[in-house]
Tab-separated table of C-alpha atoms and ligand atoms in Angstrom:
chain	number	residue	atom	x	y	z
G	1	UNK	CA	-17.798	-20.752	17.106
G	2	UNK	CA	-14.890	-20.331	15.010
G	3	UNK	CA	-13.929	-17.047	13.542
G	4	UNK	CA	-11.909	-16.665	9.720
G	5	UNK	CA	-10.970	-13.645	6.797
G	6	UNK	CA	-12.113	-14.559	3.691
G	7	UNK	CA	-10.266	-12.962	0.936
G	8	UNK	CA	-11.649	-11.964	-2.434
G	9	UNK	CA	-9.209	-11.973	-6.024
G	10	UNK	CA	-10.155	-8.139	-7.918
G	11	UNK	CA	-8.510	-8.007	-11.420
G	12	UNK	CA	-5.788	-11.452	-10.848
G	13	UNK	CA	-9.188	-14.346	-11.407
G	14	UNK	CA	-8.635	-12.415	-15.570
G	15	UNK	CA	-5.352	-13.198	-15.245
G	16	UNK	CA	-5.834	-16.385	-17.446
G	17	UNK	CA	-2.103	-18.766	-17.543
G	18	UNK	CA	-0.707	-16.734	-15.291
G	19	UNK	CA	-3.250	-16.653	-12.467
G	20	UNK	CA	-1.855	-19.896	-10.502
G	21	UNK	CA	1.699	-17.173	-10.207
G	22	UNK	CA	-0.347	-14.094	-9.539
G	23	UNK	CA	-2.426	-16.118	-6.308
G	24	UNK	CA	1.501	-17.890	-5.279
G	25	UNK	CA	2.498	-14.172	-4.589
G	26	UNK	CA	-0.664	-13.445	-3.467
G	27	UNK	CA	-0.763	-16.245	-0.438
G	28	UNK	CA	2.418	-15.721	-0.015
G	29	UNK	CA	2.001	-11.913	0.887
G	30	UNK	CA	-0.998	-13.445	2.934
G	31	UNK	CA	1.688	-15.828	4.994
G	32	UNK	CA	3.665	-12.748	5.939
G	33	UNK	CA	1.469	-10.016	6.859
G	34	UNK	CA	0.389	-12.778	9.727
G	35	UNK	CA	3.561	-14.396	10.346
G	36	UNK	CA	3.759	-12.485	14.094
G	37	UNK	CA	-0.044	-12.656	14.740
G	38	UNK	CA	-0.351	-16.557	15.471
G	39	UNK	CA	-0.415	-19.958	14.050
G	40	UNK	CA	-2.809	-19.092	10.929
G	41	UNK	CA	-3.102	-20.742	7.497
G	42	UNK	CA	-3.241	-19.836	4.488
G	43	UNK	CA	-5.221	-21.978	1.602
G	44	UNK	CA	-6.627	-21.335	-1.424
G	45	UNK	CA	-10.729	-22.020	-2.392
G	46	UNK	CA	-13.329	-21.765	-4.834
G	47	UNK	CA	-10.726	-18.542	-5.899
G	48	UNK	CA	-11.113	-17.264	-1.991
G	49	UNK	CA	-7.584	-17.320	0.006
G	50	UNK	CA	-8.078	-18.050	3.356
G	51	UNK	CA	-6.669	-17.101	6.388
G	52	UNK	CA	-8.219	-19.305	9.118
G	53	UNK	CA	-6.001	-18.553	13.340
G	54	UNK	CA	-5.466	-21.704	14.079
G	55	UNK	CA	-4.424	-21.262	17.608
G	56	UNK	CA	-5.428	-19.061	20.303
G	57	UNK	CA	-2.514	-16.417	19.683
G	58	UNK	CA	-4.157	-16.097	15.968
G	59	UNK	CA	-7.830	-16.120	16.915
G	60	UNK	CA	-7.096	-13.356	20.085
G	61	UNK	CA	-4.893	-10.967	16.842
G	62	UNK	CA	-7.806	-11.694	14.147
G	63	UNK	CA	-8.196	-7.524	15.192
G	64	UNK	CA	-4.948	-6.830	13.800
G	65	UNK	CA	-4.685	-9.546	11.134
G	66	UNK	CA	-7.840	-8.341	9.268
G	67	UNK	CA	-6.573	-4.806	9.162
G	68	UNK	CA	-3.170	-6.023	7.817
G	69	UNK	CA	-4.782	-8.352	5.416
G	70	UNK	CA	-7.347	-5.288	4.290
G	71	UNK	CA	-4.229	-3.689	2.987
G	72	UNK	CA	-2.474	-6.505	0.707
G	73	UNK	CA	-2.930	-5.597	-2.421
G	74	UNK	CA	-5.056	-7.963	-4.874
G	75	UNK	CA	-7.611	-8.517	-2.990
G	76	UNK	CA	-10.963	-6.968	-4.555
G	77	UNK	CA	-12.670	-7.555	-1.316
G	78	UNK	CA	-13.005	-9.334	1.823
G	79	UNK	CA	-14.531	-10.623	4.526
G	80	UNK	CA	-14.227	-11.881	7.621
G	81	UNK	CA	-17.266	-14.631	8.603
G	82	UNK	CA	-18.213	-17.339	10.933
G	83	UNK	CA	-17.664	-20.950	9.901
G	84	UNK	CA	-19.551	-24.613	10.460
G	85	UNK	CA	-20.781	-27.446	9.449
G	86	UNK	CA	-22.107	-27.400	5.865
G	87	UNK	CA	-26.395	-28.217	7.544
G	88	UNK	CA	-29.285	-25.613	8.459
G	89	UNK	CA	-29.925	-25.642	12.592
G	90	UNK	CA	-25.450	-24.815	12.030
G	91	UNK	CA	-25.890	-22.105	9.547
G	92	UNK	CA	-28.921	-20.749	11.911
G	93	UNK	CA	-27.475	-20.875	14.841
G	94	UNK	CA	-23.688	-19.308	13.978
G	95	UNK	CA	-26.134	-16.093	12.044
G	96	UNK	CA	-27.633	-15.634	15.267
G	97	UNK	CA	-24.323	-15.817	18.067
G	98	UNK	CA	-22.582	-13.977	15.324
G	99	UNK	CA	-24.514	-11.866	13.956
G	100	UNK	CA	-27.525	-11.608	16.265
G	101	UNK	CA	-25.969	-8.293	18.215
G	102	UNK	CA	-25.626	-6.450	15.003
G	103	UNK	CA	-29.428	-7.549	13.522
G	104	UNK	CA	-30.981	-5.786	17.168
G	105	UNK	CA	-29.889	-2.390	16.274
G	106	UNK	CA	-31.097	-2.610	13.037
G	107	UNK	CA	-34.490	-2.330	11.265
G	108	UNK	CA	-34.055	-4.202	8.533
G	109	UNK	CA	-32.093	-6.389	7.082
G	110	UNK	CA	-32.049	-9.749	4.098
G	111	UNK	CA	-30.307	-12.480	2.835
G	112	UNK	CA	-28.005	-13.883	0.793
G	113	UNK	CA	-27.070	-17.239	0.168
G	114	UNK	CA	-23.935	-18.730	-1.994
G	115	UNK	CA	-24.438	-22.857	-3.050
G	116	UNK	CA	-21.012	-23.572	-4.398
G	117	UNK	CA	-21.849	-26.749	-2.967
G	118	UNK	CA	-24.500	-27.740	-5.375
G	119	UNK	CA	-24.276	-31.051	-2.870
G	120	UNK	CA	-25.972	-28.717	-0.001
G	121	UNK	CA	-29.929	-29.815	0.206
G	122	UNK	CA	-31.639	-26.589	0.265
G	123	UNK	CA	-31.094	-23.975	-2.840
G	124	UNK	CA	-29.704	-21.249	-2.485
G	125	UNK	CA	-33.553	-18.968	-2.524
G	126	UNK	CA	-35.003	-21.788	-0.253
G	127	UNK	CA	-31.906	-21.365	1.776
G	128	UNK	CA	-32.525	-17.630	1.949
G	129	UNK	CA	-36.418	-17.769	3.405
G	130	UNK	CA	-34.961	-20.984	5.959
G	131	UNK	CA	-32.280	-18.603	7.377
G	132	UNK	CA	-34.593	-15.082	6.938
G	133	UNK	CA	-37.553	-16.965	8.672
G	134	UNK	CA	-35.489	-18.462	11.376
G	135	UNK	CA	-33.428	-14.408	12.078
G	136	UNK	CA	-36.814	-13.244	11.760
G	137	UNK	CA	-38.578	-14.843	14.208
G	138	UNK	CA	-36.033	-13.860	17.013
G	139	UNK	CA	-35.997	-11.172	15.870
G	140	UNK	CA	-39.394	-10.107	15.241
G	141	UNK	CA	-38.848	-5.976	15.725
G	142	UNK	CA	-36.758	-6.329	11.507
G	143	UNK	CA	-38.100	-5.871	9.003
G	144	UNK	CA	-36.906	-7.437	5.530
G	145	UNK	CA	-35.612	-5.056	3.181
G	146	UNK	CA	-34.729	-6.741	-0.018
G	147	UNK	CA	-33.349	-3.531	-2.081
G	148	UNK	CA	-32.029	-1.282	0.552
G	149	UNK	CA	-31.191	-2.940	3.779
G	150	UNK	CA	-29.624	-2.449	6.981
G	151	UNK	CA	-27.036	-4.910	6.420
G	152	UNK	CA	-27.056	-7.652	4.564
G	153	UNK	CA	-26.902	-11.472	5.653
G	154	UNK	CA	-24.474	-13.708	3.194
G	155	UNK	CA	-24.462	-17.698	3.662
G	156	UNK	CA	-21.662	-18.806	1.568
G	157	UNK	CA	-22.297	-23.214	1.975
G	158	UNK	CA	-18.407	-23.755	-0.040
G	159	UNK	CA	-16.337	-26.747	-0.301
G	160	UNK	CA	-14.683	-26.419	2.969
G	161	UNK	CA	-17.743	-25.600	5.448
G	162	UNK	CA	-20.555	-22.712	5.373
G	163	UNK	CA	-19.193	-19.623	5.933
G	164	UNK	CA	-21.770	-16.619	7.758
G	165	UNK	CA	-20.618	-13.015	7.252
G	166	UNK	CA	-22.629	-9.321	7.026
G	167	UNK	CA	-21.962	-6.986	3.486
G	168	UNK	CA	-17.702	-7.277	2.404
G	169	UNK	CA	-15.812	-4.946	2.513
G	170	UNK	CA	-13.492	-3.485	-0.428
G	171	UNK	CA	-9.938	-5.235	-0.184
G	172	UNK	CA	-6.823	-2.194	-1.017
G	173	UNK	CA	-7.172	-3.249	-4.622
G	174	UNK	CA	-4.910	-3.935	-7.622
G	175	UNK	CA	-2.039	-6.716	-7.694
G	176	UNK	CA	0.086	-7.939	-5.711
G	177	UNK	CA	2.921	-6.139	-4.498
G	178	UNK	CA	5.851	-8.585	-6.849
G	179	UNK	CA	4.125	-9.747	-9.518
G	180	UNK	CA	4.798	-6.583	-12.089
G	181	UNK	CA	9.122	-6.593	-10.899
G	182	UNK	CA	10.815	-4.535	-8.775
G	183	UNK	CA	11.183	-1.015	-9.135
G	184	UNK	CA	12.881	1.875	-6.655
G	185	UNK	CA	10.705	5.053	-5.925
G	186	UNK	CA	12.847	8.707	-5.366
G	187	UNK	CA	11.589	9.837	-1.439
G	188	UNK	CA	11.528	12.429	-0.492
G	189	UNK	CA	9.894	14.430	2.632
G	190	UNK	CA	6.980	15.313	1.092
G	191	UNK	CA	3.445	14.426	0.810
G	192	UNK	CA	3.038	12.599	-2.983
G	193	UNK	CA	6.409	10.568	-3.206
G	194	UNK	CA	4.597	8.396	-0.040
G	195	UNK	CA	0.842	8.460	-2.989
G	196	UNK	CA	2.925	7.590	-5.781
G	197	UNK	CA	4.975	5.008	-4.110
G	198	UNK	CA	1.271	3.396	-2.731
G	199	UNK	CA	0.070	3.372	-6.296
G	200	UNK	CA	2.504	1.694	-7.764
G	201	UNK	CA	2.608	-0.987	-5.337
G	202	UNK	CA	-1.112	-1.771	-5.867
G	203	UNK	CA	-0.518	-2.109	-9.634
G	204	UNK	CA	1.943	-4.888	-8.352
G	205	UNK	CA	5.504	-3.685	-8.248
G	206	UNK	CA	8.419	-4.065	-5.634
G	207	UNK	CA	9.774	-1.213	-4.240
G	208	UNK	CA	12.705	0.033	-2.683
G	209	UNK	CA	12.863	3.475	-2.023
G	210	UNK	CA	16.072	6.200	-2.494
G	211	UNK	CA	16.214	9.551	-0.428
G	212	UNK	CA	18.716	12.248	-0.921
G	213	UNK	CA	19.850	13.932	2.049
G	214	UNK	CA	22.078	17.387	1.944
G	215	UNK	CA	23.698	17.252	5.404
G	216	UNK	CA	24.220	19.533	7.447
G	217	UNK	CA	21.507	21.962	5.236
G	218	UNK	CA	19.514	18.916	5.719
G	219	UNK	CA	18.681	17.246	8.792
G	220	UNK	CA	18.757	13.254	10.795
G	221	UNK	CA	15.485	14.467	11.727
G	222	UNK	CA	14.841	14.923	8.325
G	223	UNK	CA	16.497	11.875	6.845
G	224	UNK	CA	14.139	9.697	9.938
G	225	UNK	CA	10.951	11.055	8.458
G	226	UNK	CA	11.816	9.685	5.303
G	227	UNK	CA	12.680	6.380	6.704
G	228	UNK	CA	9.048	6.314	9.125
G	229	UNK	CA	7.547	7.251	5.965
G	230	UNK	CA	8.923	4.553	4.430
G	231	UNK	CA	7.770	2.892	7.609
G	232	UNK	CA	4.140	3.730	7.644
G	233	UNK	CA	4.004	2.917	3.966
G	234	UNK	CA	5.221	-0.261	4.057
G	235	UNK	CA	1.720	-2.031	5.515
G	236	UNK	CA	0.745	-2.257	1.721
G	237	UNK	CA	4.206	-2.553	-0.270
G	238	UNK	CA	6.140	-5.110	2.071
G	239	UNK	CA	9.266	-4.985	3.555
G	240	UNK	CA	11.859	-2.916	2.305
G	241	UNK	CA	15.136	-0.708	1.486
G	242	UNK	CA	15.862	3.066	2.288
G	243	UNK	CA	18.356	3.282	0.621
G	244	UNK	CA	20.265	6.810	1.403
G	245	UNK	CA	22.481	9.275	-0.928
G	246	UNK	CA	24.953	11.230	0.778
G	247	UNK	CA	23.835	14.276	-1.815
G	248	UNK	CA	25.770	17.525	-0.938
G	249	UNK	CA	29.424	17.407	-2.109
G	250	UNK	CA	27.201	17.207	-6.185
G	251	UNK	CA	24.398	19.608	-4.404
G	252	UNK	CA	27.526	22.075	-3.946
G	253	UNK	CA	29.469	21.395	-7.204
G	254	UNK	CA	26.292	21.711	-9.861
G	255	UNK	CA	24.792	24.922	-6.877
G	256	UNK	CA	28.905	26.400	-6.878
G	257	UNK	CA	29.589	25.997	-10.889
G	258	UNK	CA	25.853	26.161	-12.474
G	259	UNK	CA	23.333	28.669	-13.694
G	260	UNK	CA	21.011	29.555	-11.103
G	261	UNK	CA	17.973	29.106	-13.179
G	262	UNK	CA	19.046	25.860	-14.618
G	263	UNK	CA	19.848	24.749	-11.025
G	264	UNK	CA	16.150	22.657	-9.932
G	265	UNK	CA	16.208	20.540	-13.852
G	266	UNK	CA	20.429	20.272	-13.280
G	267	UNK	CA	19.817	19.034	-9.306
G	268	UNK	CA	16.941	16.528	-10.261
G	269	UNK	CA	19.194	14.743	-13.680
G	270	UNK	CA	21.360	14.400	-11.438
G	271	UNK	CA	19.550	13.149	-8.197
G	272	UNK	CA	18.013	10.560	-11.491
G	273	UNK	CA	21.408	9.715	-12.373
G	274	UNK	CA	22.321	8.436	-8.976
G	275	UNK	CA	18.697	6.612	-8.762
G	276	UNK	CA	19.241	4.687	-12.125
G	277	UNK	CA	23.371	3.093	-10.423
G	278	UNK	CA	21.784	2.361	-7.640
G	279	UNK	CA	18.155	1.028	-10.180
G	280	UNK	CA	20.815	-1.524	-11.874
G	281	UNK	CA	22.710	-2.822	-8.752
G	282	UNK	CA	19.495	-4.045	-7.285
G	283	UNK	CA	17.819	-5.364	-11.197
G	284	UNK	CA	14.806	-2.602	-9.991
G	285	UNK	CA	13.328	-2.412	-14.120
G	286	UNK	CA	11.363	1.898	-13.399
G	287	UNK	CA	12.309	4.790	-10.967
G	288	UNK	CA	9.251	5.976	-9.113
G	289	UNK	CA	8.729	9.804	-8.133
G	290	UNK	CA	5.791	12.036	-7.218
G	291	UNK	CA	5.794	14.585	-9.859
G	292	UNK	CA	2.396	16.480	-10.872
G	293	UNK	CA	2.487	18.169	-14.438
G	294	UNK	CA	2.776	21.849	-13.364
G	295	UNK	CA	2.829	21.233	-9.516
G	296	UNK	CA	6.307	23.071	-9.853
G	297	UNK	CA	8.689	24.781	-12.237
G	298	UNK	CA	10.706	21.474	-12.310
G	299	UNK	CA	7.306	20.081	-13.180
G	300	UNK	CA	6.096	21.078	-16.507
G	301	UNK	CA	6.925	19.550	-19.374
G	302	UNK	CA	9.537	21.158	-20.659
G	303	UNK	CA	11.283	20.031	-17.056
G	304	UNK	CA	9.788	16.509	-17.348
G	305	UNK	CA	11.944	15.933	-20.594
G	306	UNK	CA	14.643	17.127	-19.508
G	307	UNK	CA	15.074	15.335	-16.579
G	308	UNK	CA	13.114	11.715	-18.447
G	309	UNK	CA	16.811	12.677	-20.524
G	310	UNK	CA	19.233	11.959	-17.780
G	311	UNK	CA	19.351	8.591	-17.283
G	312	UNK	CA	17.105	5.379	-18.923
G	313	UNK	CA	15.228	4.105	-17.474
G	314	UNK	CA	11.226	4.387	-17.360
G	315	UNK	CA	10.304	7.045	-14.736
G	316	UNK	CA	7.017	6.244	-14.089
G	317	UNK	CA	4.824	9.128	-12.234
G	318	UNK	CA	1.255	8.229	-11.219
G	319	UNK	CA	0.523	11.557	-9.682
G	320	UNK	CA	1.132	13.348	-13.159
G	321	UNK	CA	-1.856	13.974	-13.764
G	322	UNK	CA	-4.073	14.612	-9.739
G	323	UNK	CA	-4.763	17.817	-8.579
G	324	UNK	CA	-2.783	18.035	-5.018
G	325	UNK	CA	-6.071	17.950	-2.878
G	326	UNK	CA	-6.718	14.949	-4.476
G	327	UNK	CA	-3.503	13.165	-3.533
G	328	UNK	CA	-3.782	14.733	0.286
G	329	UNK	CA	-6.921	12.546	-0.266
G	330	UNK	CA	-5.319	9.022	-0.387
G	331	UNK	CA	-1.837	10.486	2.116
G	332	UNK	CA	-4.811	10.824	4.588
G	333	UNK	CA	-6.400	7.383	3.499
G	334	UNK	CA	-3.406	5.345	3.696
G	335	UNK	CA	-1.730	7.193	7.095
G	336	UNK	CA	1.263	9.879	5.016
G	337	UNK	CA	0.398	13.279	5.799
G	338	UNK	CA	0.607	14.153	9.535
G	339	UNK	CA	4.212	13.395	9.154
G	340	UNK	CA	4.665	14.306	5.511
G	341	UNK	CA	3.063	17.540	6.670
G	342	UNK	CA	5.897	18.095	9.454
G	343	UNK	CA	8.181	21.089	8.984
G	344	UNK	CA	11.683	19.737	7.526
G	345	UNK	CA	13.666	20.518	5.353
G	346	UNK	CA	13.812	18.521	2.047
G	347	UNK	CA	17.758	18.871	-0.316
G	348	UNK	CA	14.962	19.576	-3.086
G	349	UNK	CA	14.330	22.718	-1.162
G	350	UNK	CA	17.749	23.891	-0.772
G	351	UNK	CA	19.748	26.218	-2.696
G	352	UNK	CA	16.639	26.888	-5.287
G	353	UNK	CA	16.449	30.064	-7.131
G	354	UNK	CA	13.641	32.461	-7.203
G	355	UNK	CA	12.704	32.215	-10.135
G	356	UNK	CA	13.991	29.100	-12.526
G	357	UNK	CA	13.037	28.414	-15.631
G	358	UNK	CA	9.892	26.981	-16.382
G	359	UNK	CA	11.478	26.130	-20.100
G	360	UNK	CA	14.733	24.664	-19.832
G	361	UNK	CA	14.870	22.860	-23.459
G	362	UNK	CA	17.923	19.823	-23.644
G	363	UNK	CA	20.243	22.015	-25.043
G	364	UNK	CA	21.438	24.031	-22.713
G	365	UNK	CA	20.688	21.542	-19.498
G	366	UNK	CA	23.560	19.967	-21.710
G	367	UNK	CA	25.681	23.043	-21.452
G	368	UNK	CA	25.864	22.960	-18.660
G	369	UNK	CA	26.153	19.375	-18.097
G	370	UNK	CA	29.423	19.932	-19.920
G	371	UNK	CA	31.432	23.161	-17.789
G	372	UNK	CA	30.969	20.574	-14.568
G	373	UNK	CA	32.790	18.302	-15.451
G	374	UNK	CA	33.541	17.024	-12.636
G	375	UNK	CA	29.891	15.921	-12.112
G	376	UNK	CA	29.580	12.505	-12.933
G	377	UNK	CA	33.011	10.955	-10.998
G	378	UNK	CA	30.416	13.275	-7.630
G	379	UNK	CA	27.548	11.465	-8.134
G	380	UNK	CA	29.716	8.090	-8.746
G	381	UNK	CA	31.648	9.112	-5.024
G	382	UNK	CA	27.761	9.403	-4.052
G	383	UNK	CA	26.707	6.788	-5.364
G	384	UNK	CA	29.165	3.960	-3.529
G	385	UNK	CA	28.621	5.260	0.323
G	386	UNK	CA	25.526	4.969	-0.554
G	387	UNK	CA	24.000	4.345	3.729
G	388	UNK	CA	21.525	1.644	3.324
G	389	UNK	CA	18.308	1.350	5.505
G	390	UNK	CA	16.363	-1.786	6.325
G	391	UNK	CA	12.309	-1.022	7.085
G	392	UNK	CA	9.823	-3.697	8.739
G	393	UNK	CA	6.620	-3.033	8.590
G	394	UNK	CA	7.030	-4.325	12.910
G	395	UNK	CA	9.610	-1.186	13.452
G	396	UNK	CA	6.860	0.732	13.309
G	397	UNK	CA	4.906	-0.800	15.574
G	398	UNK	CA	7.129	-1.513	18.229
G	399	UNK	CA	7.916	2.346	17.983
G	400	UNK	CA	4.481	3.100	18.854
G	401	UNK	CA	4.880	0.569	21.806
G	402	UNK	CA	7.313	2.260	22.995
G	403	UNK	CA	6.380	6.026	22.856
G	404	UNK	CA	2.491	4.632	24.702
G	405	UNK	CA	5.017	3.331	28.082
G	406	UNK	CA	6.977	6.425	27.573
G	407	UNK	CA	4.123	8.239	28.211
G	408	UNK	CA	3.196	6.903	31.736
I	1	ATP	P1	6.603	15.287	-2.110
I	1	ATP	O1	8.561	15.207	-1.853
I	1	ATP	O2	5.997	13.972	-1.928
I	1	ATP	O3	6.137	15.271	-3.854
I	1	ATP	P2	7.238	17.919	-2.928
I	1	ATP	O4	6.312	18.809	-3.807
I	1	ATP	O5	8.002	18.697	-1.850
I	1	ATP	O6	6.529	16.782	-2.332
I	1	ATP	P3	8.618	18.089	-4.431
I	1	ATP	O7	10.696	18.413	-4.705
I	1	ATP	O8	7.941	18.163	-5.665
I	1	ATP	O9	8.577	17.764	-3.443
I	1	ATP	O10	9.909	16.913	-5.857
I	1	ATP	C1	9.226	15.833	-7.266
I	1	ATP	C2	9.522	14.708	-6.823
I	1	ATP	O11	10.761	14.157	-6.652
I	1	ATP	C3	9.027	13.814	-5.205
I	1	ATP	O12	8.095	13.244	-5.946
I	1	ATP	C4	10.339	13.054	-5.485
I	1	ATP	O13	9.438	11.739	-6.453
I	1	ATP	C5	11.501	13.127	-6.048
I	1	ATP	N1	12.405	13.776	-5.009
I	1	ATP	C6	12.489	15.189	-4.673
I	1	ATP	N2	13.220	15.778	-3.013
I	1	ATP	C7	13.831	14.124	-3.621
I	1	ATP	C8	15.057	13.578	-2.272
I	1	ATP	N3	15.137	13.796	-1.238
I	1	ATP	N4	15.453	12.229	-2.677
I	1	ATP	C9	14.939	11.292	-2.890
I	1	ATP	N5	13.832	11.592	-3.794
I	1	ATP	C10	13.348	13.882	-3.804
I	2	MG	MG1	5.172	17.635	-5.397
C-alpha cells in the first residue's frame, strides 16, 4: 500500500492571476522541508499539492514528513492518504487495509466520495454506497451515521489515482512564506516576539531576526536562548539569519545622558534605527515587534507613536490587540513557551527606571536625543559590528539527538 500526503490550498486559491506564483513558492517550500528525509516528489494536480515518497527512506519518514508539512504556511488542510488504482475493488481493499484497524475501535462511520475524474464509472453516491456496504460487511458492529459519525472515510477519485483517507486536518493556514516579501523581526527572549514572528510568517513574510545583546549585562545564555527560539520557529519561518547587535555602548550612553523616565522609549527608538539600517541592507521592507497595546509603559499609544517616528519602515505589530493569555496560548501551540519562560535577562529590562513615563511626547523625546550628539555614531558602529548566526530548522533536531545521547 502506498501512502501520500495531500495538501489542500487555502486563501491562495483566491489569488487569481498571481496564483501560479503562490503555488510555485509553496511547492518549493514543501520540497525543501522534506529534502533530507529521503526522495520525495512534490507535484500539483487539481489544486492539490501532493507530497509523495519515492524511496524506502522517504516511506519510513512519512510521520516526520507529515509533521513538517503541517507547519508549512499556505495550506488550509492536509491528509495522509492511501493511493490505489481507480477501480472499485482496489478502493475497497485499500480502504480496509488502511482504515480497517481504526474502524474496529469505532461505533459509527460514513463514507464521502469525490469523483473529480468524471470517466470513473461509479458516480459519487454510488461509490459511497458500494464502499460503505463493503466496510459494513467487514465490520458488522459499525453503524452508518451521516450526521455525527466517529469517522468520515473519504475517497477521492482524481487524475493520477484513487485516494482513501480519514478526515482532513487543518493545515497551518495563511500564505506561503516569501509571497509577501521580506521583513525583520525584533526578537527578544520573551514570550511575545516569537509569536509575532509566527503570525507574520503566516501572512507570507520571509523573516530574518534581529536581537540586541548587552554583554556583560546580558549573558551568552540569554543570547543562546534567542537563537533557540529562532530555531524553534524555523519549521514555520524557514531558514533565516539571526542578527545579533552588540548594544552595550549605545545603551550605556543613553543611560548616562538621558532623563531616567524617558530611558526606555529612547532605547527603543535607538534599537529601531539600528534595525532599520540592517533591514535596508538586506532589503527587508518592514520591522516586526511583539508589542501589545499598553502591555508595559513603552507600549502605550504615546510611546508607540514615539517609536514609530524613529525610522521610516512600517512597524508590524501583529499582537497589538491581544492579551498576554491569548499570546501564551499561541506560544504553547507553536512550541516556544517553555523556552521563552527560561529566566534570562534581556537588554530591554536592564537600566529600566522604576517609573517610566507612560505619556512621552515626541517633542521631549527629540529634545532628549538632541542632548545625545554621540548616539548616532555609536548606533552606526553597533550596526557595523553585528554578528550573523545562521538558523537552520534541522539544527534543532541535531541538538535534540545529541542531548538524548548524553542522557545514556
Ligand atoms: P517579548 O520580548 O517577547 O515581547 P517582553 O514583553 O518581555 O516579551 P518587551 O520588553 O515588551 O518584551 O519588548 C517589546 C518588543 O520589543 C518585543 O516583543 C520585541 O519585538 C522587541 N524587543 C525587546 N527586547 C529586544 C531585544 N533585546 N532584541 C530585539 N528586540 C527586542
Ligand atoms: Mg512584550
